């Protein structure tokens, strides 16, 4: 979470803006939170917003909120993943009309996690709350994912790291472009990809061109979570 932070909204032309989201998302980590981005987006009256992401993730709720802001904005939103979009940052990417990944970039998806302190009752409630949040997160990816809900949930459980080719094959990105230099996160431990069903799913769906619209799953509103710090 110590990678260099860069959070800017810049006017390119009268019709185009560029939003840069580098570094951790929300929570205790940085000013890259939903409230700050809301203030900036409210000032934008443009035809297109280009969002550039290089982030290890952060707060689940900030990620979902920013994703929804991008979806609701009248501008066409085009996300460029400059290095990686991990965890909450990958949720933000799902708010785009189009997701572009250079061939040397990555996306990572997984279940929510948290820190907790208390007795057994507290931990049991926290586990139930996390499962509700996992369901909401899966619904965010499901709008794009070409496979089944069960396959998506398995990828989330496996904490799956995706190349650009794999993300496109699974519907989580739209276009692969030429490589750019990746800005490596600072002080990050090396990520190890677990053995999982990812390769089978990529092979299964790489030839699927059509994306059937799916009915969103109703997710109950999570209550009484103010005591939790949730991060992806």
CSV table of C-alpha atoms in Angstrom, one decimal:
chain,number,residue,atom,x,y,z
A,1,UNK,CA,0.0,0.0,0.0
A,2,UNK,CA,3.1,2.3,0.0
A,3,UNK,CA,3.3,2.8,-3.7
A,4,UNK,CA,3.6,6.4,-5.0
A,5,UNK,CA,0.2,8.2,-4.9
A,6,UNK,CA,-1.1,10.4,-7.7
A,7,UNK,CA,-4.7,11.6,-7.7
A,8,UNK,CA,-5.5,14.3,-10.3
A,9,UNK,CA,-8.4,15.4,-12.5
A,10,UNK,CA,-7.1,17.3,-15.5
A,11,UNK,CA,-9.0,19.0,-18.4
A,12,UNK,CA,-7.6,17.9,-21.7
A,13,UNK,CA,-10.1,19.7,-24.0
A,14,UNK,CA,-13.5,21.2,-23.5
A,15,UNK,CA,-15.0,17.7,-24.1
A,16,UNK,CA,-12.4,15.5,-22.5
A,17,UNK,CA,-11.0,15.0,-18.9
A,18,UNK,CA,-8.3,12.8,-17.5
A,19,UNK,CA,-8.7,11.2,-14.0
A,20,UNK,CA,-5.5,9.7,-12.6
A,21,UNK,CA,-5.9,7.2,-9.7
A,22,UNK,CA,-2.5,5.9,-8.6
A,23,UNK,CA,-1.9,4.4,-5.1
A,24,UNK,CA,-4.2,2.8,-2.5
A,25,UNK,CA,-8.0,3.4,-2.5
A,26,UNK,CA,-9.8,5.1,0.4
A,27,UNK,CA,-9.8,4.0,4.0
A,28,UNK,CA,-6.8,4.9,6.0
A,29,UNK,CA,-4.5,4.8,3.0
A,30,UNK,CA,-4.9,8.0,0.9
A,31,UNK,CA,-7.1,10.7,-0.5
A,32,UNK,CA,-8.1,8.5,-3.3
A,33,UNK,CA,-11.5,8.0,-1.7
A,34,UNK,CA,-15.1,8.2,-2.9
A,35,UNK,CA,-15.7,11.6,-1.3
A,36,UNK,CA,-12.8,13.3,-3.0
A,37,UNK,CA,-13.6,11.8,-6.4
A,38,UNK,CA,-17.2,12.8,-6.1
A,39,UNK,CA,-16.2,16.4,-5.6
A,40,UNK,CA,-14.0,16.3,-8.7
A,41,UNK,CA,-16.5,14.5,-10.9
A,42,UNK,CA,-19.3,16.8,-10.0
A,43,UNK,CA,-17.3,19.6,-11.7
A,44,UNK,CA,-16.9,17.7,-14.9
A,45,UNK,CA,-19.2,18.5,-17.9
A,46,UNK,CA,-17.6,16.6,-20.7
A,47,UNK,CA,-18.2,13.9,-23.4
A,48,UNK,CA,-15.4,11.6,-22.3
A,49,UNK,CA,-13.4,10.9,-19.1
A,50,UNK,CA,-10.2,8.9,-19.4
A,51,UNK,CA,-9.4,7.1,-16.1
A,52,UNK,CA,-5.8,5.9,-15.6
A,53,UNK,CA,-5.4,3.4,-12.8
A,54,UNK,CA,-2.3,1.9,-11.2
A,55,UNK,CA,-3.4,0.7,-7.7
A,56,UNK,CA,-3.0,-2.2,-5.3
A,57,UNK,CA,-6.6,-1.7,-4.0
A,58,UNK,CA,-7.9,-0.6,-0.6
A,59,UNK,CA,-11.3,0.0,0.7
A,60,UNK,CA,-14.1,-2.1,-0.7
A,61,UNK,CA,-16.8,0.4,-0.1
A,62,UNK,CA,-14.8,3.3,-1.7
A,63,UNK,CA,-14.2,1.1,-4.7
A,64,UNK,CA,-17.8,0.2,-5.1
A,65,UNK,CA,-18.9,3.9,-4.6
A,66,UNK,CA,-16.4,5.2,-7.2
A,67,UNK,CA,-17.4,2.4,-9.7
A,68,UNK,CA,-21.1,3.6,-9.3
A,69,UNK,CA,-20.1,7.2,-9.8
A,70,UNK,CA,-18.4,6.4,-13.1
A,71,UNK,CA,-21.4,4.4,-14.2
A,72,UNK,CA,-23.8,7.2,-13.4
A,73,UNK,CA,-21.8,10.0,-15.0
A,74,UNK,CA,-23.1,11.3,-18.3
A,75,UNK,CA,-19.7,11.1,-19.9
A,76,UNK,CA,-18.3,8.1,-21.7
A,77,UNK,CA,-15.8,6.6,-19.3
A,78,UNK,CA,-12.7,4.8,-20.7
A,79,UNK,CA,-10.4,3.1,-18.2
A,80,UNK,CA,-6.8,2.6,-18.9
A,81,UNK,CA,-4.9,0.2,-16.6
A,82,UNK,CA,-1.4,1.6,-16.6
A,83,UNK,CA,0.2,-0.9,-14.3
A,84,UNK,CA,-2.2,-3.0,-12.3
A,85,UNK,CA,-5.8,-2.7,-11.1
A,86,UNK,CA,-5.9,-5.0,-8.0
A,87,UNK,CA,-8.8,-5.6,-5.6
A,88,UNK,CA,-10.8,-2.4,-5.0
A,89,UNK,CA,-9.1,-0.8,-8.0
A,90,UNK,CA,-10.4,-3.5,-10.3
A,91,UNK,CA,-13.9,-2.8,-8.9
A,92,UNK,CA,-13.4,0.9,-10.0
A,93,UNK,CA,-12.5,-0.3,-13.5
A,94,UNK,CA,-15.9,-2.1,-13.8
A,95,UNK,CA,-17.6,1.3,-13.9
A,96,UNK,CA,-16.2,2.1,-17.3
A,97,UNK,CA,-17.9,1.9,-20.7
A,98,UNK,CA,-14.6,0.5,-22.0
A,99,UNK,CA,-11.5,-1.0,-20.2
A,100,UNK,CA,-8.2,-0.9,-22.0
A,101,UNK,CA,-5.2,-2.9,-20.8
A,102,UNK,CA,-1.7,-2.8,-22.3
A,103,UNK,CA,-0.3,-6.3,-22.8
A,104,UNK,CA,2.1,-6.1,-19.8
A,105,UNK,CA,-0.5,-5.0,-17.2
A,106,UNK,CA,-2.5,-7.0,-14.7
A,107,UNK,CA,-5.8,-7.2,-12.9
A,108,UNK,CA,-6.5,-9.0,-9.6
A,109,UNK,CA,-9.8,-9.9,-8.1
A,110,UNK,CA,-10.6,-11.5,-4.7
A,111,UNK,CA,-12.9,-11.7,-1.7
A,112,UNK,CA,-13.2,-9.0,0.9
A,113,UNK,CA,-11.2,-9.1,4.1
A,114,UNK,CA,-11.0,-7.1,7.3
A,115,UNK,CA,-9.4,-6.7,10.7
A,116,UNK,CA,-11.5,-7.5,13.8
A,117,UNK,CA,-11.2,-7.6,17.5
A,118,UNK,CA,-13.7,-9.2,20.0
A,119,UNK,CA,-15.3,-12.3,21.2
A,120,UNK,CA,-16.8,-15.2,19.2
A,121,UNK,CA,-20.1,-13.5,18.6
A,122,UNK,CA,-18.3,-10.5,17.1
A,123,UNK,CA,-16.3,-12.8,14.8
A,124,UNK,CA,-19.3,-14.7,13.7
A,125,UNK,CA,-21.2,-11.5,12.8
A,126,UNK,CA,-18.1,-10.2,10.9
A,127,UNK,CA,-18.0,-13.4,8.9
A,128,UNK,CA,-21.6,-13.1,8.0
A,129,UNK,CA,-21.1,-9.4,7.0
A,130,UNK,CA,-18.1,-10.4,4.8
A,131,UNK,CA,-20.1,-13.0,3.0
A,132,UNK,CA,-22.7,-10.3,2.2
A,133,UNK,CA,-20.0,-8.0,0.9
A,134,UNK,CA,-18.5,-10.8,-1.2
A,135,UNK,CA,-22.0,-11.2,-2.8
A,136,UNK,CA,-22.2,-7.5,-3.6
A,137,UNK,CA,-18.7,-7.5,-5.0
A,138,UNK,CA,-19.4,-10.5,-7.2
A,139,UNK,CA,-22.5,-8.7,-8.6
A,140,UNK,CA,-20.2,-5.8,-9.7
A,141,UNK,CA,-18.0,-8.2,-11.7
A,142,UNK,CA,-20.9,-10.3,-12.9
A,143,UNK,CA,-22.1,-7.5,-15.2
A,144,UNK,CA,-19.1,-8.1,-17.4
A,145,UNK,CA,-18.0,-11.7,-16.6
A,146,UNK,CA,-18.8,-14.1,-19.4
A,147,UNK,CA,-19.1,-17.2,-17.3
A,148,UNK,CA,-21.4,-18.4,-14.5
A,149,UNK,CA,-21.8,-16.9,-11.1
A,150,UNK,CA,-20.3,-20.0,-9.5
A,151,UNK,CA,-17.2,-19.7,-11.7
A,152,UNK,CA,-16.8,-16.1,-10.8
A,153,UNK,CA,-17.1,-16.8,-7.1
A,154,UNK,CA,-14.4,-19.5,-7.4
A,155,UNK,CA,-12.0,-17.0,-9.1
A,156,UNK,CA,-12.7,-14.5,-6.2
A,157,UNK,CA,-12.1,-17.2,-3.6
A,158,UNK,CA,-8.8,-18.1,-5.4
A,159,UNK,CA,-7.5,-14.5,-5.3
A,160,UNK,CA,-6.9,-14.5,-9.0
A,161,UNK,CA,-4.3,-12.5,-10.8
A,162,UNK,CA,-5.1,-11.9,-14.5
A,163,UNK,CA,-3.0,-10.9,-17.5
A,164,UNK,CA,-4.5,-8.6,-20.1
A,165,UNK,CA,-5.3,-11.5,-22.4
A,166,UNK,CA,-7.0,-13.4,-19.6
A,167,UNK,CA,-9.0,-10.4,-18.5
A,168,UNK,CA,-10.3,-9.9,-22.0
A,169,UNK,CA,-11.1,-13.6,-22.4
A,170,UNK,CA,-13.2,-13.5,-19.3
A,171,UNK,CA,-15.0,-10.3,-20.2
A,172,UNK,CA,-13.3,-8.1,-17.5
A,173,UNK,CA,-11.5,-6.0,-20.1
A,174,UNK,CA,-12.3,-5.0,-23.6
A,175,UNK,CA,-9.1,-4.2,-25.5
A,176,UNK,CA,-5.4,-5.0,-25.4
A,177,UNK,CA,-2.9,-2.3,-26.6
A,178,UNK,CA,0.8,-2.1,-27.0
A,179,UNK,CA,3.0,-2.4,-23.9
A,180,UNK,CA,3.8,0.5,-21.7
A,181,UNK,CA,6.4,0.8,-19.0
A,182,UNK,CA,4.9,-0.4,-15.7
A,183,UNK,CA,5.5,1.7,-12.6
A,184,UNK,CA,6.3,-1.0,-10.0
A,185,UNK,CA,4.6,-0.6,-6.6
A,186,UNK,CA,7.1,0.3,-3.9
A,187,UNK,CA,7.7,-2.1,-1.0
A,188,UNK,CA,5.2,-4.7,-2.2
A,189,UNK,CA,5.8,-8.3,-1.6
A,190,UNK,CA,5.9,-10.6,-4.6
A,191,UNK,CA,2.5,-11.9,-5.6
A,192,UNK,CA,2.1,-15.7,-6.0
A,193,UNK,CA,-0.7,-16.9,-8.1
A,194,UNK,CA,-2.4,-20.0,-6.6
A,195,UNK,CA,-3.3,-23.0,-8.7
A,196,UNK,CA,-7.0,-22.6,-9.5
A,197,UNK,CA,-9.6,-22.8,-12.2
A,198,UNK,CA,-8.5,-19.7,-14.0
A,199,UNK,CA,-6.7,-21.4,-16.9
A,200,UNK,CA,-9.6,-23.6,-17.6
A,201,UNK,CA,-12.0,-20.7,-17.6
A,202,UNK,CA,-9.8,-18.6,-19.9
A,203,UNK,CA,-9.6,-21.4,-22.4
A,204,UNK,CA,-13.4,-22.0,-22.1
A,205,UNK,CA,-14.4,-18.4,-22.7
A,206,UNK,CA,-11.6,-17.0,-24.9
A,207,UNK,CA,-13.6,-17.8,-28.0
A,208,UNK,CA,-16.8,-16.4,-26.6
A,209,UNK,CA,-17.6,-13.1,-28.4
A,210,UNK,CA,-21.1,-12.4,-27.3
A,211,UNK,CA,-21.9,-11.2,-23.8
A,212,UNK,CA,-25.4,-12.1,-22.7
A,213,UNK,CA,-27.0,-9.6,-20.4
A,214,UNK,CA,-27.6,-10.9,-17.0
A,215,UNK,CA,-30.2,-10.0,-14.4
A,216,UNK,CA,-28.4,-8.4,-11.4
A,217,UNK,CA,-28.7,-10.3,-8.2
A,218,UNK,CA,-30.5,-8.5,-5.4
A,219,UNK,CA,-28.1,-7.9,-2.6
A,220,UNK,CA,-29.4,-6.9,0.8
A,221,UNK,CA,-27.9,-3.7,2.2
A,222,UNK,CA,-25.2,-4.4,4.7
A,223,UNK,CA,-26.0,-2.8,8.0
A,224,UNK,CA,-24.0,-1.8,11.1
A,225,UNK,CA,-20.6,-2.0,9.3
A,226,UNK,CA,-19.2,1.2,10.6
A,227,UNK,CA,-16.9,-0.6,13.0
A,228,UNK,CA,-15.3,-2.6,10.2
A,229,UNK,CA,-12.4,-1.4,8.1
A,230,UNK,CA,-12.8,-3.4,4.9
A,231,UNK,CA,-10.2,-3.7,2.2
A,232,UNK,CA,-9.8,-5.5,-1.1
